[in-house]
Short mmCIF file of C-alpha atoms in Angstrom, two decimals:
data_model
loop_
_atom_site.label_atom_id
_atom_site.label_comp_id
_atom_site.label_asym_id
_atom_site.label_seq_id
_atom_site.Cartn_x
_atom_site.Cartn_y
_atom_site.Cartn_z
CA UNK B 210 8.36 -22.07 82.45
CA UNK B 211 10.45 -25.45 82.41
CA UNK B 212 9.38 -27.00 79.27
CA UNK B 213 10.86 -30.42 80.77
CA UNK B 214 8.50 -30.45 83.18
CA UNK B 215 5.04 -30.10 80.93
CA UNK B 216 3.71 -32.81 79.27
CA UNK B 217 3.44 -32.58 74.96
CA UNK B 218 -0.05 -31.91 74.95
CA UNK B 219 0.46 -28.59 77.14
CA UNK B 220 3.00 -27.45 75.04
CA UNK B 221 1.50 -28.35 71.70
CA UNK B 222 -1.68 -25.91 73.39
CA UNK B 223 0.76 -23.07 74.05
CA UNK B 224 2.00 -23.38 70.63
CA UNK B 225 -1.19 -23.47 68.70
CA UNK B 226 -2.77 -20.71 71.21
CA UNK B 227 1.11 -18.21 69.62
CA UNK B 228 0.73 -19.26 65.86
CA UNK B 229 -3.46 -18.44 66.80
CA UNK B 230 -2.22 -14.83 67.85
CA UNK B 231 -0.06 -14.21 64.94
CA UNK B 232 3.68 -15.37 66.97
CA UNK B 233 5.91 -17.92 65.51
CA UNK B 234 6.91 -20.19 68.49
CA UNK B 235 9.88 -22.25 68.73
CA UNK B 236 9.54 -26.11 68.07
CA UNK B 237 8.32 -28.59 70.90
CA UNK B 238 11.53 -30.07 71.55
CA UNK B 239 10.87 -32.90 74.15
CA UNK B 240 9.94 -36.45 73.30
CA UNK B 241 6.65 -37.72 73.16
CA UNK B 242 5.33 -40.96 74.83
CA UNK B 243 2.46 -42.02 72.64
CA UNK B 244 1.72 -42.66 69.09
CA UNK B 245 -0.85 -39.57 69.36
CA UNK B 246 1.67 -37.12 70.97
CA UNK B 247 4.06 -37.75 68.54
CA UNK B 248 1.15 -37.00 65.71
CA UNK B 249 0.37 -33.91 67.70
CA UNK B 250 4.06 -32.41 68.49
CA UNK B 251 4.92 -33.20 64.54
CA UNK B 252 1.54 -31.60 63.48
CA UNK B 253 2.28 -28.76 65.39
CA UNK B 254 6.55 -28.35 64.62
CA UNK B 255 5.49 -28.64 61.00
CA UNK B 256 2.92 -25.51 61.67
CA UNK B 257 5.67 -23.47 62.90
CA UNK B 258 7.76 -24.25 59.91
CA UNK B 259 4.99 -23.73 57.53
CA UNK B 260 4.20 -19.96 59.48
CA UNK B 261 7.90 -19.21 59.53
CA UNK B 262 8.38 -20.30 55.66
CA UNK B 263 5.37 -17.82 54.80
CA UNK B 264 6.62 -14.65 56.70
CA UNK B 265 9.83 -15.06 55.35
CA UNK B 266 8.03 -15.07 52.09
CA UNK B 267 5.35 -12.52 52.62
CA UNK B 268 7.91 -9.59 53.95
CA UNK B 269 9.86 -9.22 50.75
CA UNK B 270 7.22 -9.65 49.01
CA UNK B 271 5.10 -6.95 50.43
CA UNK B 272 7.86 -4.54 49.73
CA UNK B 273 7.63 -5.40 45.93
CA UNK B 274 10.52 -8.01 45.70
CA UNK B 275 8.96 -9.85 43.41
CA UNK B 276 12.08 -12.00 42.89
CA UNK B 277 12.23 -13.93 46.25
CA UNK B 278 11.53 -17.80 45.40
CA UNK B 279 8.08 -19.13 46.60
CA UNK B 280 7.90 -22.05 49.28
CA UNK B 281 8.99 -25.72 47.72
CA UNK B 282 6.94 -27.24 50.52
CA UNK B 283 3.06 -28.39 50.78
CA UNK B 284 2.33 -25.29 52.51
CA UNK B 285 -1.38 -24.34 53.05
CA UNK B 286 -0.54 -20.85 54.71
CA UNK B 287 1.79 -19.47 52.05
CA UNK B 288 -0.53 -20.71 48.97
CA UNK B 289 -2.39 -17.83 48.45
CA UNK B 290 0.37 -15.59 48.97
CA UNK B 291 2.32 -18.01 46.12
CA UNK B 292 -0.52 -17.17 43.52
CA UNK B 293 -0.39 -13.55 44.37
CA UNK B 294 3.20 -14.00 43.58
CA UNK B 295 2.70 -15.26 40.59
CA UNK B 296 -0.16 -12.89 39.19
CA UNK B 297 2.02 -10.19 40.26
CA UNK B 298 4.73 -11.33 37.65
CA UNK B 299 2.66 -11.68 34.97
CA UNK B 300 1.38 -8.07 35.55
CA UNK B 301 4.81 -7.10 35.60
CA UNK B 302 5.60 -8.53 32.26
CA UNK B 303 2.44 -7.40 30.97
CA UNK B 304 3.52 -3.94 32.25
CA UNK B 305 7.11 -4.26 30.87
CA UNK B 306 4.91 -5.06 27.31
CA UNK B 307 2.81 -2.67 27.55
CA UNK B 308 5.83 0.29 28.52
CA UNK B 309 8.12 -1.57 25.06
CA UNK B 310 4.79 -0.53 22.86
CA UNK B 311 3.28 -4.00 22.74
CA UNK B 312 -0.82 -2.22 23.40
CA UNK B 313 -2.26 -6.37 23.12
CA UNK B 314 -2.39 -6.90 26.77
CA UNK B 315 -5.20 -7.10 28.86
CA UNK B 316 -5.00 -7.91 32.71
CA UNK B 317 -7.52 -9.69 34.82
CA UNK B 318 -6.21 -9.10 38.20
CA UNK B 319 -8.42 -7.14 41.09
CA UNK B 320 -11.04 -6.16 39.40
CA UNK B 321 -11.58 -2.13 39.41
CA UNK B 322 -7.69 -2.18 39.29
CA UNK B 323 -8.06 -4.46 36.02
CA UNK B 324 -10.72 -2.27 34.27
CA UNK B 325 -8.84 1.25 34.50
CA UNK B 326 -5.59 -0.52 34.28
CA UNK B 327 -6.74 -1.35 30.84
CA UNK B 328 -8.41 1.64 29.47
CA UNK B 329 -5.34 2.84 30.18
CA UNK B 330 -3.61 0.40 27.87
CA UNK B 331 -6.97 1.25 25.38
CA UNK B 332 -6.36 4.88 25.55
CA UNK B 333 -2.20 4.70 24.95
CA UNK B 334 -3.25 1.97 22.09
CA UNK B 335 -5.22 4.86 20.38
CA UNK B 336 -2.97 7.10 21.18
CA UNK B 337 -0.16 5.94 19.73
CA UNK B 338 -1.95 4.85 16.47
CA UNK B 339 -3.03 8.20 15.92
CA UNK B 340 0.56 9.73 16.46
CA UNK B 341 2.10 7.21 14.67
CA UNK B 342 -0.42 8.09 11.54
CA UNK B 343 -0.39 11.88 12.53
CA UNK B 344 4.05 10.77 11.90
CA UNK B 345 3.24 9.24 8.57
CA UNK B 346 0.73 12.16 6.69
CA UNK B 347 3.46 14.55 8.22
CA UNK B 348 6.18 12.40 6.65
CA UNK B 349 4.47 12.36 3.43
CA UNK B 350 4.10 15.96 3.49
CA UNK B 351 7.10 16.76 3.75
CA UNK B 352 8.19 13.98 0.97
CA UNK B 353 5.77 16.34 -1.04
CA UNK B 354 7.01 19.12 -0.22
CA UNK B 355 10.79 17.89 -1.15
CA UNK B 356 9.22 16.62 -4.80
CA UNK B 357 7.55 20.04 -5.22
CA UNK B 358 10.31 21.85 -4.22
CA UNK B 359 13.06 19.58 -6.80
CA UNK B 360 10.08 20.11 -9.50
CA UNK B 361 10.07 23.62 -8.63
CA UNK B 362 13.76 24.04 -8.67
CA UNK B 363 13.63 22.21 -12.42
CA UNK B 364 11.18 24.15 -13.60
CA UNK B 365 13.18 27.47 -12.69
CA UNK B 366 16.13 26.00 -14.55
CA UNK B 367 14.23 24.77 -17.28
CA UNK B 368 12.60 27.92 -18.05
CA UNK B 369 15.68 29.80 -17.83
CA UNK B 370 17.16 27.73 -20.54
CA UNK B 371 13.79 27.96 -22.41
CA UNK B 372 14.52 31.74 -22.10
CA UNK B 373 18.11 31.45 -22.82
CA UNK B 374 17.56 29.82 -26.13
CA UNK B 375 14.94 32.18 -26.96
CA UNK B 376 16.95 35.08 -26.17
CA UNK B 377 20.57 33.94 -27.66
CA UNK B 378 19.28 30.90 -30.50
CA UNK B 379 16.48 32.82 -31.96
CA UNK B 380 18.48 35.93 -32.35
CA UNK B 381 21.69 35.01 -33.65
CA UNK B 382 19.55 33.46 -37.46
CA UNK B 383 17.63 36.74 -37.46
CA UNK B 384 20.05 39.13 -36.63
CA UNK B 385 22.40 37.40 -39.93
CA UNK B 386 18.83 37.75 -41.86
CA UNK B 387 18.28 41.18 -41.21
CA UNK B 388 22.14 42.14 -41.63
CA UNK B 389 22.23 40.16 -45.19
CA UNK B 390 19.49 41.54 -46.15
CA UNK B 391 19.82 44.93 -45.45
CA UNK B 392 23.15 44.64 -47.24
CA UNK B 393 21.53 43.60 -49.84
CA UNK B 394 18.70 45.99 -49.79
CA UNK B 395 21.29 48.66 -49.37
CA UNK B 396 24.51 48.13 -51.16
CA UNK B 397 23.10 45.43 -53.71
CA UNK B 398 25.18 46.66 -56.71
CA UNK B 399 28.37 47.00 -55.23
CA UNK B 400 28.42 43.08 -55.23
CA UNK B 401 28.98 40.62 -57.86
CA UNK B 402 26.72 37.84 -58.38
CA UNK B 403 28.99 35.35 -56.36
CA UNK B 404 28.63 38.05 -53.14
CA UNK B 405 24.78 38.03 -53.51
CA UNK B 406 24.50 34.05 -54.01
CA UNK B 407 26.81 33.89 -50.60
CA UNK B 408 24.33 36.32 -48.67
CA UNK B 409 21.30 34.39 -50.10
CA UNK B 410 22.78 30.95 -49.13
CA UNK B 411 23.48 32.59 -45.19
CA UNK B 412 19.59 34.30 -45.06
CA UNK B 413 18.52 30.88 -45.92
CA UNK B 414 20.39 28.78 -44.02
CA UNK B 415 19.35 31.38 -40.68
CA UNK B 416 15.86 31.47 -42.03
CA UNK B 417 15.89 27.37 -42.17
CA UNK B 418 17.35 27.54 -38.85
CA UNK B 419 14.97 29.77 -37.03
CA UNK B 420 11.90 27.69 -38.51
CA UNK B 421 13.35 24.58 -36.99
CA UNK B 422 13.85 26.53 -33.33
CA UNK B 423 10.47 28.04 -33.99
CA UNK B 424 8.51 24.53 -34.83
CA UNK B 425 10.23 22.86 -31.89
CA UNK B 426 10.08 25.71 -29.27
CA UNK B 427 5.94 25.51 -30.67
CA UNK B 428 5.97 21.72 -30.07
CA UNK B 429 7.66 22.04 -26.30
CA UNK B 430 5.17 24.92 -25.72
CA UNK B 431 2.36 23.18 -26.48
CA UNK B 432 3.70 19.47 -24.59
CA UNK B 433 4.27 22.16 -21.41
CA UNK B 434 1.02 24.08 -21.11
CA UNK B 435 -1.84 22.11 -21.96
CA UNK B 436 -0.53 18.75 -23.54
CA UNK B 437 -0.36 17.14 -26.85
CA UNK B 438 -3.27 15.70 -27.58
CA UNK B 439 -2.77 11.88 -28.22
CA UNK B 440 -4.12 10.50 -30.77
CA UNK B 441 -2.21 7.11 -32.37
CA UNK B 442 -3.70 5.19 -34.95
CA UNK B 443 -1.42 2.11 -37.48
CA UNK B 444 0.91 4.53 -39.16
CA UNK B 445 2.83 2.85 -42.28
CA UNK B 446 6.65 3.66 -41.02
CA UNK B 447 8.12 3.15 -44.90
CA UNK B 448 5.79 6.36 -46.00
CA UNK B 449 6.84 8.58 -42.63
CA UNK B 450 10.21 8.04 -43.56
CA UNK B 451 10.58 9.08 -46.94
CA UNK B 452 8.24 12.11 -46.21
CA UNK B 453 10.49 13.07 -43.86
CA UNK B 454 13.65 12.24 -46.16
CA UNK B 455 11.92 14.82 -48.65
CA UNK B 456 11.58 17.30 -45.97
CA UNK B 457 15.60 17.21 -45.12
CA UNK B 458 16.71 16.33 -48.43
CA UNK B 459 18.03 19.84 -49.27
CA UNK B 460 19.96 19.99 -46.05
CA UNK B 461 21.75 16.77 -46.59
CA UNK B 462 22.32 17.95 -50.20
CA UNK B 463 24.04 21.11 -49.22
CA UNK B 464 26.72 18.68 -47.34
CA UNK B 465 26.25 16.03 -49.83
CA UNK B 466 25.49 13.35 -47.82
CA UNK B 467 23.35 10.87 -48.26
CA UNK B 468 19.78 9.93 -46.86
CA UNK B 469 18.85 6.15 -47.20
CA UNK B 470 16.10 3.96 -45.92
CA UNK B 471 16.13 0.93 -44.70
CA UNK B 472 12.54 0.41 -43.88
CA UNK B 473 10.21 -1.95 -46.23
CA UNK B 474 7.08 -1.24 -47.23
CA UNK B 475 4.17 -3.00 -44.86
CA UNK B 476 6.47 -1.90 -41.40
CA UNK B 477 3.85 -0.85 -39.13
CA UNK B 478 3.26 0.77 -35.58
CA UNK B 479 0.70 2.07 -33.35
CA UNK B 480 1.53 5.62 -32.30
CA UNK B 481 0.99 9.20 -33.23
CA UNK B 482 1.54 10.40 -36.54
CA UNK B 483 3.00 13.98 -35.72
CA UNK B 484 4.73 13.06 -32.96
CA UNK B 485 6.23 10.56 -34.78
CA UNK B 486 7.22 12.02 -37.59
CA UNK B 487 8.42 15.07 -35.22
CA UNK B 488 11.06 12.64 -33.74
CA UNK B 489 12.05 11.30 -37.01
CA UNK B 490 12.35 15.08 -38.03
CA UNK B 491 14.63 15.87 -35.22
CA UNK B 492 16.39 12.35 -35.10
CA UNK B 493 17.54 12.21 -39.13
CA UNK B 494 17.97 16.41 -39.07
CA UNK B 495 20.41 16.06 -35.83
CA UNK B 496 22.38 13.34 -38.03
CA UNK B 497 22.52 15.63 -40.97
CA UNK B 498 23.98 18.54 -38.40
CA UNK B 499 26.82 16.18 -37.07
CA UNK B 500 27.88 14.48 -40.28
CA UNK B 501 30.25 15.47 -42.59
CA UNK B 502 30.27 16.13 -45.61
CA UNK B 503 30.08 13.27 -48.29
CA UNK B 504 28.57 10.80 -44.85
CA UNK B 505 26.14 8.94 -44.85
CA UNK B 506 22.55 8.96 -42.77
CA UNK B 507 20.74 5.07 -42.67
CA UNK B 508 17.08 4.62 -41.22
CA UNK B 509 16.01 0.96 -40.15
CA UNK B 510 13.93 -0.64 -38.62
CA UNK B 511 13.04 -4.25 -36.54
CA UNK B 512 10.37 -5.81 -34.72
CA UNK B 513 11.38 -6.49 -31.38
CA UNK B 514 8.07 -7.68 -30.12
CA UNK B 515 5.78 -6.07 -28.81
CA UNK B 516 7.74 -3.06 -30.29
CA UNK B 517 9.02 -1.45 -33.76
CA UNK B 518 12.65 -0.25 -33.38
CA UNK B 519 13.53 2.75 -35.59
CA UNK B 520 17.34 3.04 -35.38
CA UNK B 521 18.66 6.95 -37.48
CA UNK B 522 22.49 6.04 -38.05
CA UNK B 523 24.94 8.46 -38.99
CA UNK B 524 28.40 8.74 -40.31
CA UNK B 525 29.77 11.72 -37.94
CA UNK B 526 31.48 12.82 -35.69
CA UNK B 527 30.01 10.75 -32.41
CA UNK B 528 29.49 12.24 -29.34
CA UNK B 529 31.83 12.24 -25.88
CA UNK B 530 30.87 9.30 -23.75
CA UNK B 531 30.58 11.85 -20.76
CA UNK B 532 27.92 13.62 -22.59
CA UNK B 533 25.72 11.22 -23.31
CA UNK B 534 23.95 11.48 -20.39
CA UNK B 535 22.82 14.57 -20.62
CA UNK B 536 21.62 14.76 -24.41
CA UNK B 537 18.30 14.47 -23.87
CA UNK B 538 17.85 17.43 -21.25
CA UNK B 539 16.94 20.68 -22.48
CA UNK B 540 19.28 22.80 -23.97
CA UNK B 541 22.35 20.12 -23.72
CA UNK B 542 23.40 20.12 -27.20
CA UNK B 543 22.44 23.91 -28.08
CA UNK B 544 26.14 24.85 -27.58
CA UNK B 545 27.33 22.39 -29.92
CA UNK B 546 27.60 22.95 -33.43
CA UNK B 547 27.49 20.81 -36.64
CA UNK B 548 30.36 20.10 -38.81
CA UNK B 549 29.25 22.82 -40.92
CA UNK B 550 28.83 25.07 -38.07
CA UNK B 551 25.07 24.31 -38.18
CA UNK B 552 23.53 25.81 -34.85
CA UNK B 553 21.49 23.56 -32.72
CA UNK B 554 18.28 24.45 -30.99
CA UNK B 555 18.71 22.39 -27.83
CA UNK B 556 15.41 20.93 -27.65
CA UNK B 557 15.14 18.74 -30.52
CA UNK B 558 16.26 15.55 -28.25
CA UNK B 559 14.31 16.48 -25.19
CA UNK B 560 11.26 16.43 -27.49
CA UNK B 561 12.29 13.29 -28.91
CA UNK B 562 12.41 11.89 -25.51
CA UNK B 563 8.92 12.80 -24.55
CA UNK B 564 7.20 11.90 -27.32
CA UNK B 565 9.04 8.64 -27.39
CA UNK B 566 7.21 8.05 -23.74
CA UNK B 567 4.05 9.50 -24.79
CA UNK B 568 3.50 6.83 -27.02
CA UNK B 569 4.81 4.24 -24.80
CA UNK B 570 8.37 3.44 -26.01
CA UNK B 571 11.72 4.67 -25.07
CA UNK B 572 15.02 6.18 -26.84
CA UNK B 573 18.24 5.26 -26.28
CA UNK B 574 21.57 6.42 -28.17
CA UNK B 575 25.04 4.35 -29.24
CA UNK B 576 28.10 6.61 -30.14
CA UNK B 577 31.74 6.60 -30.18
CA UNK B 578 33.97 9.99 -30.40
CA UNK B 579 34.59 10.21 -34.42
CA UNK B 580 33.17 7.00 -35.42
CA UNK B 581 29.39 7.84 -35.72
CA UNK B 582 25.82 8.10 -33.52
CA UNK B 583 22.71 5.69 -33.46
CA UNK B 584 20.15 7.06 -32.19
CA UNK B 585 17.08 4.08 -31.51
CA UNK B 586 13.24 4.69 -30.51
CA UNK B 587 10.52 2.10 -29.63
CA UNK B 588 6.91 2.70 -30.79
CA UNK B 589 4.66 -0.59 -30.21
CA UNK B 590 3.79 -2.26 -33.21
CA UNK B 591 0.59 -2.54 -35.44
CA UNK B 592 -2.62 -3.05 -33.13
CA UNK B 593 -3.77 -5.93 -35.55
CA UNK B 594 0.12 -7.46 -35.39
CA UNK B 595 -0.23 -7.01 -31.15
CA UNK B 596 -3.34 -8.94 -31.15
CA UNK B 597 -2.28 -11.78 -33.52
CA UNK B 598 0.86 -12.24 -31.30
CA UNK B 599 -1.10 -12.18 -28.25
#
């Protein structure tokens, strides 16, 4: 048909009766004559561009390109399509949420679609809680499991150094008992009295020896199995002291050294009485062991709120700066003797250490290689001296 010959309305008709049917027409391309063809040929051109601006959006995006741009224009047809668009995206970044673990979103988009859609999201949000906590009691299993295991492994070692010193430290002062004294028993008179005194001296130095081993191999025992029972009460520190001093005082005479206290009268602290004196027992007999002769052994004390600070300083021979880490592990100073050959039992300063923390305080040591050892424990201080310095 010759376009030139049909008037605007006609075409304007054919063009309304395509877009009607689905078709995108050309444009009417001839002039109108009136005011109202004009109208009617624009109204119509600006339908064709509106119908080819939404297929060219609608094809892309009904193959899931969600990326094409959506019509700049005031265009009626392609609205809804530009909403869909835009709901789409959101899903998608909902989705892309959702898939990086964030379980939060909730869609409202096509009903049905929208409620499985997010019991979907519901059932992955439980999901993954419950793995993630099913993770966590398996992780701290197996953090169990690894302290168990270590505690295990130290307990194997710790009882076969328990064993060792049974076996080796509490054998060697009994076998020199028996052997003196069967000498002794046996061949008395073909020694003078300078022979005998010797073997006496050696069955009780072994004898003192194996009681100390036996009381503090008793005292580990007893902290291992059941537990000390704790029980402090306000001990007067200037009377534990000396009763201790008394205890040791024949071992620091045979080495003629001397035991002095420091600690007045009226120093107080809150702990227990036998484990404190059993620390002060090991502390001042361990200075004794690595002194030599003619040294000196000092006990003092300060208040170094809310604690009493008992510091044993001796005279000897110090101890290596690599080893004294490891002084207050069980058996780490068994191997060392005093400067009298004075055997040690290796758990004098592991016991020292525990009962030091069972009554709340710690111990702590200063030495330097041949110019002396001071060993320090904390106890707290006098209940009625805590309160009035509350």
């Amino acid at each position: 048909m010759d376009e030139r010959k049909v008037t605007p309305i006609q075409l304007a008709i054919g063009r309304l009766s395509d877009l009607m049917q689905a078709k995108i027409p050309e444009k009417i391309n001839i002039a109108a004559n009136t005011e109202e063809e004009k109208k009617l040929v624009k109204l119509i051109n600006d339908l064709v561009d509106f119908s080819y601006e939404t297929y060219n959006f609608i094809l892309p995006l009904s193959k899931g390109d969600l990326s094409i741009k959506t019509p700049s224009t005031k265009n009626f047809f392609a609205s809804p399509f530009k909403e869909l668009h835009s709901r789409l995206q959101h899903l998608t970044w909902q989705a892309e949420q959702i898939a990086s673990g964030n379980y939060n979103q909730r869609i409202d988009f096509m009903g049905d679609f929208s409620k499985a859609f997010n019991n979907m999201v519901e059932a992955l949000d439980k999901n993954t809680r419950m793995l993630k906590e099913e993770i966590a009691e398996r992780k701290k299993a197996e953090e169990s499991l690894k302290e168990y295991s270590e505690k295990l492994e130290e307990a194997n070692l710790t009882k076969d150094k328990f064993f060792s010193i049974i076996s080796h430290d509490l054998r060697s002062p009994f076998t020199a008992i028996i052997g003196f004294a069967n000498l002794l028993s046996q061949e008395y008179d073909s020694y003078d009295d300078y022979d005998r005194k010797e073997m006496i001296s050696n069955i009780e130095t072994s004898a003192n020896s194996a009681f100390r081993l036996l009381e503090n191999l008793l005292e580990w025992s007893r902290s291992q199995i059941n537990g000390i029972e704790y029980k402090p009460e306000n001990i007067e520190m200037s009377v534990v002291v000396v009763e201790i001093i008394n205890i040791l005082a024949q071992q620091a005479a045979g080495k003629n050294i001397k035991l002095l206290t420091e600690v007045k009268y009226n120093t107080k602290a809150y702990a227990d009485p036998n484990m404190t004196k059993t620390i002060l027992r090991n502390l001042i007999s361990n200075a004794i062991k690595f002194t030599k002769i003619g040294g000196t052994v000092i006990i003092s004390s300060k208040e170094i709120k809310p604690f009493l600070e008992i510091s044993v300083k001796d005279s000897g021979i110090g101890i290596a700066k690599e080893d004294i880490e490891k002084i207050f592990k069980l058996g780490s100073t068994s191997g060392k003797r005093g400067t009298a050959g004075e055997k040690g039992t290796g758990l004098g300063l592991m016991l020292c250490k525990e009962f030091t923390e069972k009554n709340g305080g710690t111990i702590s040591v200063e030495s330097e290689h041949d110019k002396g050892t001071t060993m320090k424990f904390t106890l707290p201080l006098h209940k009625s001296r805590m309160q009035t310095n509350l």
